[in-house]
């Protein structure tokens, strides 16, 4: 059977212009002509086109495709291996670009407008997981408290962040000490640490009533990405996240009774 340019374009999913280009370059010339002089493709032509499209999908340039198809001694496997190596190299480069883009997005999502060098200097191991930051932003973006928190975070200077992180590091040390010493999560030392964390949020980001603090602590216990914002993985202990959650909820009850904090 023979097929017109339009028919081949339709079922091959490529443009007529592309077929004309393949014809002009000698890569794929129709075997037949109609009585009126129109190009007609044979089944053998379509088989060749299928090979061309396969190699094009893998990113082979047209001249290399022509060499593979025209040289009976050409080792297609060698060409494919070389293309495989090249594609893997490109994937590695693209992954690096994705990481750069994610870090840039991360800055925007968290409101922390520091250079990468400043971020590393200030935050060290404490990192903002992009997926968590994005989900949190989408979840709370219309809440006034979240908007206020993002605005204040964006306004903090490098010096402000250094103070914030120093406070947080000191608090984490005392939290771990209480946990390691076996202090009960609903005891006064643990509740005092929970209240200190609540005041830290209020001082640097947004007013944090106890019910809001309890919701934040619930995330600590259920989402490792959230807890990593407070305690880096290298400083965590098994059970520390639920310990903090219990302390926060116990402190909320204590505050509601006006017993302390």
mmCIF file of C-alpha atoms in Angstrom:
data_model
loop_
_atom_site.group_PDB
_atom_site.id
_atom_site.type_symbol
_atom_site.label_atom_id
_atom_site.label_comp_id
_atom_site.label_asym_id
_atom_site.label_seq_id
_atom_site.Cartn_x
_atom_site.Cartn_y
_atom_site.Cartn_z
ATOM 1 C CA UNK A 1 0.000 0.000 0.000
ATOM 2 C CA UNK A 2 0.974 3.600 -0.501
ATOM 3 C CA UNK A 3 0.204 6.562 1.723
ATOM 4 C CA UNK A 4 0.100 10.278 1.051
ATOM 5 C CA UNK A 5 2.096 12.833 2.997
ATOM 6 C CA UNK A 6 -1.062 13.932 4.788
ATOM 7 C CA UNK A 7 -1.949 10.397 5.806
ATOM 8 C CA UNK A 8 1.528 9.689 7.141
ATOM 9 C CA UNK A 9 1.542 12.998 9.000
ATOM 10 C CA UNK A 10 -1.751 12.098 10.624
ATOM 11 C CA UNK A 11 -1.007 8.643 11.922
ATOM 12 C CA UNK A 12 2.690 9.265 12.676
ATOM 13 C CA UNK A 13 1.944 12.406 14.706
ATOM 14 C CA UNK A 14 4.448 14.623 12.903
ATOM 15 C CA UNK A 15 3.958 17.607 10.652
ATOM 16 C CA UNK A 16 3.944 17.637 6.878
ATOM 17 C CA UNK A 17 6.756 20.147 7.086
ATOM 18 C CA UNK A 18 8.877 17.624 9.002
ATOM 19 C CA UNK A 19 8.266 14.977 6.368
ATOM 20 C CA UNK A 20 9.273 17.425 3.654
ATOM 21 C CA UNK A 21 12.449 18.194 5.613
ATOM 22 C CA UNK A 22 13.276 14.487 5.919
ATOM 23 C CA UNK A 23 12.728 14.144 2.175
ATOM 24 C CA UNK A 24 14.873 17.156 1.296
ATOM 25 C CA UNK A 25 17.717 15.970 3.564
ATOM 26 C CA UNK A 26 17.583 12.463 2.124
ATOM 27 C CA UNK A 27 16.760 10.896 5.437
ATOM 28 C CA UNK A 28 13.386 9.608 4.261
ATOM 29 C CA UNK A 29 12.300 10.019 0.653
ATOM 30 C CA UNK A 30 8.963 8.549 -0.468
ATOM 31 C CA UNK A 31 9.411 5.525 -2.702
ATOM 32 C CA UNK A 32 6.491 6.270 -4.997
ATOM 33 C CA UNK A 33 4.665 9.044 -6.749
ATOM 34 C CA UNK A 34 1.042 9.270 -7.685
ATOM 35 C CA UNK A 35 0.072 9.856 -11.364
ATOM 36 C CA UNK A 36 -0.361 13.492 -10.387
ATOM 37 C CA UNK A 37 3.185 13.614 -8.988
ATOM 38 C CA UNK A 38 2.358 13.573 -5.273
ATOM 39 C CA UNK A 39 4.694 11.776 -2.855
ATOM 40 C CA UNK A 40 3.571 8.342 -1.703
ATOM 41 C CA UNK A 41 5.097 6.371 1.138
ATOM 42 C CA UNK A 42 5.372 2.576 1.036
ATOM 43 C CA UNK A 43 5.242 0.172 3.964
ATOM 44 C CA UNK A 44 9.040 0.015 3.873
ATOM 45 C CA UNK A 45 9.154 3.823 4.099
ATOM 46 C CA UNK A 46 6.915 3.702 7.151
ATOM 47 C CA UNK A 47 9.174 1.128 8.780
ATOM 48 C CA UNK A 48 12.131 3.460 8.216
ATOM 49 C CA UNK A 49 10.125 6.392 9.585
ATOM 50 C CA UNK A 50 9.390 4.378 12.717
ATOM 51 C CA UNK A 51 13.122 3.888 13.245
ATOM 52 C CA UNK A 52 13.782 7.581 12.655
ATOM 53 C CA UNK A 53 11.152 8.609 15.196
ATOM 54 C CA UNK A 54 12.537 6.134 17.722
ATOM 55 C CA UNK A 55 16.014 7.623 17.479
ATOM 56 C CA UNK A 56 14.647 11.163 17.455
ATOM 57 C CA UNK A 57 12.780 10.436 20.690
ATOM 58 C CA UNK A 58 16.113 9.479 22.228
ATOM 59 C CA UNK A 59 17.589 12.780 21.084
ATOM 60 C CA UNK A 60 19.803 11.559 18.244
ATOM 61 C CA UNK A 61 20.661 14.277 15.697
ATOM 62 C CA UNK A 62 19.460 13.645 12.156
ATOM 63 C CA UNK A 63 22.919 13.148 10.695
ATOM 64 C CA UNK A 64 23.677 10.421 13.242
ATOM 65 C CA UNK A 65 20.344 8.751 12.522
ATOM 66 C CA UNK A 66 21.173 8.789 8.813
ATOM 67 C CA UNK A 67 24.548 7.177 9.511
ATOM 68 C CA UNK A 68 22.966 4.414 11.589
ATOM 69 C CA UNK A 69 20.308 3.660 8.983
ATOM 70 C CA UNK A 70 22.517 3.868 5.925
ATOM 71 C CA UNK A 71 25.613 2.008 7.113
ATOM 72 C CA UNK A 72 24.961 -1.743 7.171
ATOM 73 C CA UNK A 73 28.050 -2.111 9.381
ATOM 74 C CA UNK A 74 26.813 0.428 11.909
ATOM 75 C CA UNK A 75 26.385 -1.023 15.385
ATOM 76 C CA UNK A 76 23.121 0.432 16.642
ATOM 77 C CA UNK A 77 23.796 -0.920 20.138
ATOM 78 C CA UNK A 78 27.007 1.106 20.416
ATOM 79 C CA UNK A 79 25.106 4.231 19.407
ATOM 80 C CA UNK A 80 22.381 3.478 21.935
ATOM 81 C CA UNK A 81 24.914 2.906 24.700
ATOM 82 C CA UNK A 82 26.568 6.222 23.923
ATOM 83 C CA UNK A 83 23.168 7.942 23.917
ATOM 84 C CA UNK A 84 22.317 6.249 27.209
ATOM 85 C CA UNK A 85 25.458 7.678 28.811
ATOM 86 C CA UNK A 86 24.708 11.127 27.432
ATOM 87 C CA UNK A 87 21.114 11.027 28.681
ATOM 88 C CA UNK A 88 22.273 9.989 32.149
ATOM 89 C CA UNK A 89 24.706 12.911 32.189
ATOM 90 C CA UNK A 90 21.884 15.243 31.179
ATOM 91 C CA UNK A 91 19.637 13.813 33.879
ATOM 92 C CA UNK A 92 22.338 14.478 36.472
ATOM 93 C CA UNK A 93 22.684 18.072 35.301
ATOM 94 C CA UNK A 94 18.916 18.560 35.269
ATOM 95 C CA UNK A 95 18.660 17.213 38.796
ATOM 96 C CA UNK A 96 21.207 19.778 39.920
ATOM 97 C CA UNK A 97 19.192 22.502 38.204
ATOM 98 C CA UNK A 98 16.044 21.228 39.917
ATOM 99 C CA UNK A 99 17.819 21.484 43.286
ATOM 100 C CA UNK A 100 18.825 25.068 42.529
ATOM 101 C CA UNK A 101 15.254 25.897 41.511
ATOM 102 C CA UNK A 102 13.879 24.209 44.626
ATOM 103 C CA UNK A 103 16.189 26.205 46.874
ATOM 104 C CA UNK A 104 15.049 29.398 45.167
ATOM 105 C CA UNK A 105 11.409 28.363 45.603
ATOM 106 C CA UNK A 106 12.137 27.391 49.193
ATOM 107 C CA UNK A 107 13.286 30.912 49.991
ATOM 108 C CA UNK A 108 10.088 32.335 48.557
ATOM 109 C CA UNK A 109 7.831 29.818 50.329
ATOM 110 C CA UNK A 110 9.399 30.295 53.749
ATOM 111 C CA UNK A 111 9.885 34.022 53.478
ATOM 112 C CA UNK A 112 13.539 33.712 54.489
ATOM 113 C CA UNK A 113 15.243 36.067 52.103
ATOM 114 C CA UNK A 114 18.910 35.256 52.622
ATOM 115 C CA UNK A 115 21.599 34.209 50.195
ATOM 116 C CA UNK A 116 22.460 30.478 50.105
ATOM 117 C CA UNK A 117 25.711 31.231 51.949
ATOM 118 C CA UNK A 118 23.881 33.194 54.637
ATOM 119 C CA UNK A 119 21.261 30.477 54.970
ATOM 120 C CA UNK A 120 23.934 27.835 55.537
ATOM 121 C CA UNK A 121 25.785 30.054 57.997
ATOM 122 C CA UNK A 122 22.641 30.847 59.989
ATOM 123 C CA UNK A 123 20.571 27.669 59.770
ATOM 124 C CA UNK A 124 23.194 24.954 59.592
ATOM 125 C CA UNK A 125 21.414 21.594 59.791
ATOM 126 C CA UNK A 126 17.948 23.092 60.222
ATOM 127 C CA UNK A 127 16.432 23.016 56.740
ATOM 128 C CA UNK A 128 13.045 23.899 55.321
ATOM 129 C CA UNK A 129 11.641 20.924 53.414
ATOM 130 C CA UNK A 130 10.207 22.359 50.206
ATOM 131 C CA UNK A 131 7.232 20.009 50.041
ATOM 132 C CA UNK A 132 6.228 20.729 53.628
ATOM 133 C CA UNK A 133 6.747 24.479 53.262
ATOM 134 C CA UNK A 134 4.687 24.509 50.069
ATOM 135 C CA UNK A 135 1.862 22.446 51.557
ATOM 136 C CA UNK A 136 1.811 24.567 54.693
ATOM 137 C CA UNK A 137 1.758 27.736 52.623
ATOM 138 C CA UNK A 138 -1.120 26.480 50.467
ATOM 139 C CA UNK A 139 -3.007 25.267 53.544
ATOM 140 C CA UNK A 140 -2.671 28.427 55.585
ATOM 141 C CA UNK A 141 -2.011 31.167 53.027
ATOM 142 C CA UNK A 142 -5.405 32.794 53.570
ATOM 143 C CA UNK A 143 -5.105 32.780 57.378
ATOM 144 C CA UNK A 144 -4.179 36.154 58.805
ATOM 145 C CA UNK A 145 -1.738 34.607 61.282
ATOM 146 C CA UNK A 146 0.136 32.763 58.535
ATOM 147 C CA UNK A 147 0.331 35.858 56.377
ATOM 148 C CA UNK A 148 1.639 37.874 59.323
ATOM 149 C CA UNK A 149 4.191 35.190 60.111
ATOM 150 C CA UNK A 150 5.447 35.074 56.508
ATOM 151 C CA UNK A 151 5.693 38.865 56.378
ATOM 152 C CA UNK A 152 7.693 39.013 59.611
ATOM 153 C CA UNK A 153 9.956 36.164 58.506
ATOM 154 C CA UNK A 154 10.690 38.006 55.273
ATOM 155 C CA UNK A 155 11.524 41.162 57.208
ATOM 156 C CA UNK A 156 14.075 39.549 59.512
ATOM 157 C CA UNK A 157 17.696 40.409 58.887
ATOM 158 C CA UNK A 158 20.603 37.999 58.963
ATOM 159 C CA UNK A 159 21.327 39.206 62.502
ATOM 160 C CA UNK A 160 17.723 38.552 63.531
ATOM 161 C CA UNK A 161 17.920 35.007 62.196
ATOM 162 C CA UNK A 162 21.192 34.440 64.033
ATOM 163 C CA UNK A 163 19.444 35.407 67.295
ATOM 164 C CA UNK A 164 16.446 33.241 66.480
ATOM 165 C CA UNK A 165 18.582 30.208 65.765
ATOM 166 C CA UNK A 166 20.739 30.761 68.866
ATOM 167 C CA UNK A 167 17.613 30.859 71.020
ATOM 168 C CA UNK A 168 16.296 27.752 69.299
ATOM 169 C CA UNK A 169 19.570 25.858 69.759
ATOM 170 C CA UNK A 170 19.651 26.635 73.487
ATOM 171 C CA UNK A 171 15.998 25.583 73.838
ATOM 172 C CA UNK A 172 16.621 22.315 71.950
ATOM 173 C CA UNK A 173 19.503 21.462 74.274
ATOM 174 C CA UNK A 174 17.331 21.945 77.335
ATOM 175 C CA UNK A 175 14.472 19.988 75.736
ATOM 176 C CA UNK A 176 16.762 17.032 75.042
ATOM 177 C CA UNK A 177 18.188 17.247 78.558
ATOM 178 C CA UNK A 178 14.713 17.091 80.093
ATOM 179 C CA UNK A 179 13.728 14.202 77.837
ATOM 180 C CA UNK A 180 16.923 12.248 78.498
ATOM 181 C CA UNK A 181 16.559 12.840 82.253
ATOM 182 C CA UNK A 182 13.106 11.255 82.182
ATOM 183 C CA UNK A 183 11.203 14.395 83.091
ATOM 184 C CA UNK A 184 7.485 13.665 82.535
ATOM 185 C CA UNK A 185 6.031 15.347 79.459
ATOM 186 C CA UNK A 186 3.209 16.818 81.546
ATOM 187 C CA UNK A 187 5.541 17.927 84.329
ATOM 188 C CA UNK A 188 6.483 21.517 85.074
ATOM 189 C CA UNK A 189 9.953 21.539 83.397
ATOM 190 C CA UNK A 190 8.554 20.125 80.138
ATOM 191 C CA UNK A 191 5.539 22.440 80.193
ATOM 192 C CA UNK A 192 7.840 25.407 80.831
ATOM 193 C CA UNK A 193 9.854 24.429 77.758
ATOM 194 C CA UNK A 194 6.636 24.187 75.738
ATOM 195 C CA UNK A 195 5.584 27.646 76.910
ATOM 196 C CA UNK A 196 9.017 29.015 76.036
ATOM 197 C CA UNK A 197 8.602 27.638 72.513
ATOM 198 C CA UNK A 198 5.175 29.280 72.222
ATOM 199 C CA UNK A 199 6.603 32.623 73.345
ATOM 200 C CA UNK A 200 9.463 32.226 70.866
ATOM 201 C CA UNK A 201 6.961 31.911 68.015
ATOM 202 C CA UNK A 202 5.011 34.922 69.282
ATOM 203 C CA UNK A 203 8.139 37.032 69.735
ATOM 204 C CA UNK A 204 9.611 36.390 66.309
ATOM 205 C CA UNK A 205 6.738 35.462 64.019
ATOM 206 C CA UNK A 206 3.096 35.725 65.014
ATOM 207 C CA UNK A 207 0.866 35.692 68.110
ATOM 208 C CA UNK A 208 0.519 32.042 69.083
ATOM 209 C CA UNK A 209 -2.452 31.226 71.324
ATOM 210 C CA UNK A 210 -2.334 27.845 73.011
ATOM 211 C CA UNK A 211 -4.831 26.218 70.634
ATOM 212 C CA UNK A 212 -2.693 27.246 67.658
ATOM 213 C CA UNK A 213 0.424 25.982 69.448
ATOM 214 C CA UNK A 214 -1.313 22.648 70.031
ATOM 215 C CA UNK A 215 -2.069 22.311 66.311
ATOM 216 C CA UNK A 216 1.567 23.054 65.506
ATOM 217 C CA UNK A 217 2.694 20.403 67.989
ATOM 218 C CA UNK A 218 0.298 17.886 66.463
ATOM 219 C CA UNK A 219 2.196 18.355 63.195
ATOM 220 C CA UNK A 220 5.472 17.707 65.024
ATOM 221 C CA UNK A 221 4.199 14.302 66.132
ATOM 222 C CA UNK A 222 2.718 13.269 62.774
ATOM 223 C CA UNK A 223 4.992 14.831 60.149
ATOM 224 C CA UNK A 224 8.783 14.355 60.394
ATOM 225 C CA UNK A 225 9.274 17.322 58.057
ATOM 226 C CA UNK A 226 7.564 19.624 60.549
ATOM 227 C CA UNK A 227 9.542 18.334 63.521
ATOM 228 C CA UNK A 228 12.807 18.714 61.572
ATOM 229 C CA UNK A 229 12.137 22.465 61.466
ATOM 230 C CA UNK A 230 12.388 22.478 65.252
ATOM 231 C CA UNK A 231 14.860 19.683 65.988
ATOM 232 C CA UNK A 232 17.339 18.616 63.267
ATOM 233 C CA UNK A 233 17.421 14.859 62.613
ATOM 234 C CA UNK A 234 20.897 14.514 64.168
ATOM 235 C CA UNK A 235 19.542 15.880 67.469
ATOM 236 C CA UNK A 236 16.319 13.890 67.552
ATOM 237 C CA UNK A 237 15.512 11.004 69.863
ATOM 238 C CA UNK A 238 12.895 8.269 69.398
ATOM 239 C CA UNK A 239 9.775 9.558 71.114
ATOM 240 C CA UNK A 240 10.931 13.170 71.351
ATOM 241 C CA UNK A 241 8.288 14.527 68.952
ATOM 242 C CA UNK A 242 5.311 13.016 70.827
ATOM 243 C CA UNK A 243 6.969 14.077 74.093
ATOM 244 C CA UNK A 244 6.960 17.688 72.918
ATOM 245 C CA UNK A 245 3.392 17.355 71.684
ATOM 246 C CA UNK A 246 2.235 16.118 75.101
ATOM 247 C CA UNK A 247 4.115 18.933 76.833
ATOM 248 C CA UNK A 248 2.500 21.536 74.551
ATOM 249 C CA UNK A 249 -1.000 20.172 75.166
ATOM 250 C CA UNK A 250 -0.371 19.973 78.920
ATOM 251 C CA UNK A 251 0.868 23.563 78.898
ATOM 252 C CA UNK A 252 -2.254 24.630 77.003
ATOM 253 C CA UNK A 253 -4.390 23.171 79.801
ATOM 254 C CA UNK A 254 -2.192 24.835 82.386
ATOM 255 C CA UNK A 255 -2.463 28.210 80.649
ATOM 256 C CA UNK A 256 -6.233 27.899 80.394
ATOM 257 C CA UNK A 257 -6.341 27.469 84.179
ATOM 258 C CA UNK A 258 -4.001 30.408 84.659
ATOM 259 C CA UNK A 259 -1.559 28.238 86.616
ATOM 260 C CA UNK A 260 1.690 29.464 85.061
ATOM 261 C CA UNK A 261 3.748 30.569 82.070
#
